[in-house]
Amino acid sequence: MSSSARSVLCVFLLLFALPVLAQSDDCEHPNPSIILGTVRNAHERRPMTDVFVTARSPNLQGELSVSTNAQGRYGIPQLPPGEYTLTFEKEGFQAYTRLAIQLHPNRIIVVGVELLAAAPEEPVRVIAPLQSSTWAPRPPE
C-alpha cells in the first residue's frame, strides 16, 4: 500500500472515529437537562442564600442536593429527562415542595420560589385552677 493510500485511509478512519469519540461518557442519559432558578424571601422579596434544594426522581439514583448562592440562585445540571420533585429548605422558613416538574431532553427549566417565614414557636404554658387544701403543721414527736 502506498503512503498516499495510507494517508487517505487514516483520514477516513479519523472522520468516522471522531463522532464516536465526541460522544458523552454518560451514555445512559445522552440528553441531560438542567433545572435552575432563584429562591426569595416571600415577605421581603430578597434573594435567599444557603437554601438547600433537593431534586428527586425515579430516573435518579438517590437524590441530588445543591444550595443557593449569595444571589439566591441554584442550578442542578446533568439531569436525565423525567418527572421531578424539588424541595426547598432553610432553617427559620417553611419547607416548600414543588411536585410533578416535567423535564424533557436537552432542556433548561426555570423554577423560582418564595419561602415563607416559619411561624414562631410559642412556649407551652400549663394553666390549672388552684385547688384549696387544708394544711396543718405536723405535731412534734
Tab-separated table of C-alpha atoms in Angstrom:
chain	number	residue	atom	x	y	z
A	1	MET	CA	0.000	0.000	0.000
A	2	SER	CA	1.431	3.355	-0.981
A	3	SER	CA	1.933	6.162	1.525
A	4	SER	CA	-0.745	8.319	-0.118
A	5	ALA	CA	-3.272	5.476	0.137
A	6	ARG	CA	-2.372	5.042	3.830
A	7	SER	CA	-2.843	8.767	4.407
A	8	VAL	CA	-6.277	8.723	2.766
A	9	LEU	CA	-7.238	5.648	4.816
A	10	CYS	CA	-6.116	7.371	8.053
A	11	VAL	CA	-8.128	10.480	7.198
A	12	PHE	CA	-11.278	8.404	6.570
A	13	LEU	CA	-10.775	6.444	9.798
A	14	LEU	CA	-10.409	9.687	11.738
A	15	LEU	CA	-13.505	11.175	10.120
A	16	PHE	CA	-15.560	8.159	11.164
A	17	ALA	CA	-13.960	7.827	14.613
A	18	LEU	CA	-14.346	11.476	15.702
A	19	PRO	CA	-18.148	11.383	16.126
A	20	VAL	CA	-17.822	8.252	18.257
A	21	LEU	CA	-15.072	9.798	20.386
A	22	ALA	CA	-17.030	13.031	20.791
A	23	GLN	CA	-19.994	11.288	22.424
A	24	SER	CA	-20.654	11.922	26.095
A	25	ASP	CA	-19.303	9.474	28.642
A	26	ASP	CA	-22.802	9.323	30.099
A	27	CYS	CA	-24.366	7.003	27.510
A	28	GLU	CA	-27.211	6.142	29.878
A	29	HIS	CA	-28.565	9.727	29.694
A	30	PRO	CA	-27.422	11.171	26.363
A	31	ASN	CA	-29.581	14.328	26.554
A	32	PRO	CA	-29.131	15.776	30.048
A	33	SER	CA	-31.144	18.782	31.145
A	34	ILE	CA	-30.855	21.495	33.796
A	35	ILE	CA	-33.165	22.857	36.488
A	36	LEU	CA	-32.263	26.324	37.736
A	37	GLY	CA	-33.880	29.239	39.485
A	38	THR	CA	-33.858	31.808	42.275
A	39	VAL	CA	-35.173	31.481	45.827
A	40	ARG	CA	-36.552	34.617	47.505
A	41	ASN	CA	-37.918	35.577	50.896
A	42	ALA	CA	-41.688	35.893	50.333
A	43	HIS	CA	-42.061	38.823	52.735
A	44	GLU	CA	-39.042	40.934	51.719
A	45	ARG	CA	-38.719	39.630	48.134
A	46	ARG	CA	-34.934	39.440	48.616
A	47	PRO	CA	-32.769	36.563	47.354
A	48	MET	CA	-32.016	33.910	49.967
A	49	THR	CA	-28.591	32.346	50.402
A	50	ASP	CA	-27.853	28.807	51.648
A	51	VAL	CA	-31.276	27.329	50.873
A	52	PHE	CA	-30.997	23.564	50.359
A	53	VAL	CA	-32.614	22.485	47.086
A	54	THR	CA	-33.147	18.739	46.669
A	55	ALA	CA	-34.194	17.057	43.407
A	56	ARG	CA	-35.848	13.643	43.462
A	57	SER	CA	-36.924	11.479	40.528
A	58	PRO	CA	-37.362	7.788	39.727
A	59	ASN	CA	-34.760	8.412	36.986
A	60	LEU	CA	-32.090	9.379	39.536
A	61	GLN	CA	-30.063	7.048	41.676
A	62	GLY	CA	-30.898	8.645	45.008
A	63	GLU	CA	-31.327	12.416	45.132
A	64	LEU	CA	-29.308	15.490	44.186
A	65	SER	CA	-28.889	18.460	46.527
A	66	VAL	CA	-27.403	21.904	45.989
A	67	SER	CA	-27.599	25.171	47.905
A	68	THR	CA	-28.319	28.683	46.705
A	69	ASN	CA	-25.516	31.213	46.282
A	70	ALA	CA	-25.334	34.813	47.567
A	71	GLN	CA	-27.776	35.921	44.834
A	72	GLY	CA	-30.275	33.196	45.783
A	73	ARG	CA	-29.572	31.242	42.589
A	74	TYR	CA	-29.205	27.493	42.226
A	75	GLY	CA	-28.590	25.097	39.360
A	76	ILE	CA	-28.865	21.324	39.104
A	77	PRO	CA	-27.123	20.178	35.889
A	78	GLN	CA	-26.842	16.839	34.085
A	79	LEU	CA	-30.349	15.609	34.878
A	80	PRO	CA	-31.904	12.810	32.854
A	81	PRO	CA	-35.361	13.521	31.416
A	82	GLY	CA	-38.332	12.602	33.587
A	83	GLU	CA	-40.629	13.829	36.337
A	84	TYR	CA	-39.010	15.619	39.283
A	85	THR	CA	-39.929	16.810	42.751
A	86	LEU	CA	-37.984	19.749	44.196
A	87	THR	CA	-37.821	20.532	47.915
A	88	PHE	CA	-36.553	23.887	49.229
A	89	GLU	CA	-35.442	24.064	52.881
A	90	LYS	CA	-33.856	26.669	55.156
A	91	GLU	CA	-33.899	26.973	58.925
A	92	GLY	CA	-36.423	29.556	60.083
A	93	PHE	CA	-38.577	29.128	56.958
A	94	GLN	CA	-41.356	26.767	55.936
A	95	ALA	CA	-40.135	23.999	53.636
A	96	TYR	CA	-41.675	24.115	50.165
A	97	THR	CA	-42.103	21.172	47.780
A	98	ARG	CA	-42.836	21.529	44.074
A	99	LEU	CA	-44.285	18.353	42.540
A	100	ALA	CA	-44.557	16.961	39.009
A	101	ILE	CA	-41.918	19.029	37.209
A	102	GLN	CA	-41.630	17.542	33.709
A	103	LEU	CA	-38.071	17.673	32.398
A	104	HIS	CA	-37.655	16.955	28.679
A	105	PRO	CA	-34.369	16.000	26.969
A	106	ASN	CA	-31.791	18.736	26.447
A	107	ARG	CA	-33.866	21.492	28.114
A	108	ILE	CA	-33.429	24.150	30.771
A	109	ILE	CA	-36.322	24.543	33.210
A	110	VAL	CA	-36.516	27.618	35.470
A	111	VAL	CA	-38.185	27.063	38.854
A	112	GLY	CA	-38.256	30.143	41.070
A	113	VAL	CA	-39.845	30.046	44.518
A	114	GLU	CA	-40.542	32.264	47.507
A	115	LEU	CA	-40.249	30.865	51.024
A	116	LEU	CA	-42.459	31.942	53.906
A	117	ALA	CA	-41.018	32.524	57.372
A	118	ALA	CA	-41.829	29.743	59.816
A	119	ALA	CA	-44.407	30.536	62.457
A	120	PRO	CA	-42.661	31.333	65.739
A	121	GLU	CA	-42.943	28.609	68.294
A	122	GLU	CA	-44.818	29.738	71.365
A	123	PRO	CA	-43.804	28.465	74.783
A	124	VAL	CA	-46.145	25.918	76.274
A	125	ARG	CA	-47.993	27.168	79.345
A	126	VAL	CA	-49.907	24.923	81.674
A	127	ILE	CA	-52.731	26.676	83.452
A	128	ALA	CA	-54.682	24.808	86.103
A	129	PRO	CA	-57.175	26.040	88.649
A	130	LEU	CA	-55.872	26.472	92.181
A	131	GLN	CA	-57.420	23.918	94.449
A	132	SER	CA	-57.815	24.788	98.072
A	133	SER	CA	-56.400	22.454	100.605
A	134	THR	CA	-56.064	22.449	104.294
A	135	TRP	CA	-52.657	22.365	105.708
A	136	ALA	CA	-51.833	21.690	109.262
A	137	PRO	CA	-48.392	21.510	110.755
A	138	ARG	CA	-47.316	18.129	111.974
A	139	PRO	CA	-47.248	17.811	115.737
A	140	PRO	CA	-43.773	17.381	117.224
A	141	GLU	CA	-42.888	13.911	118.363
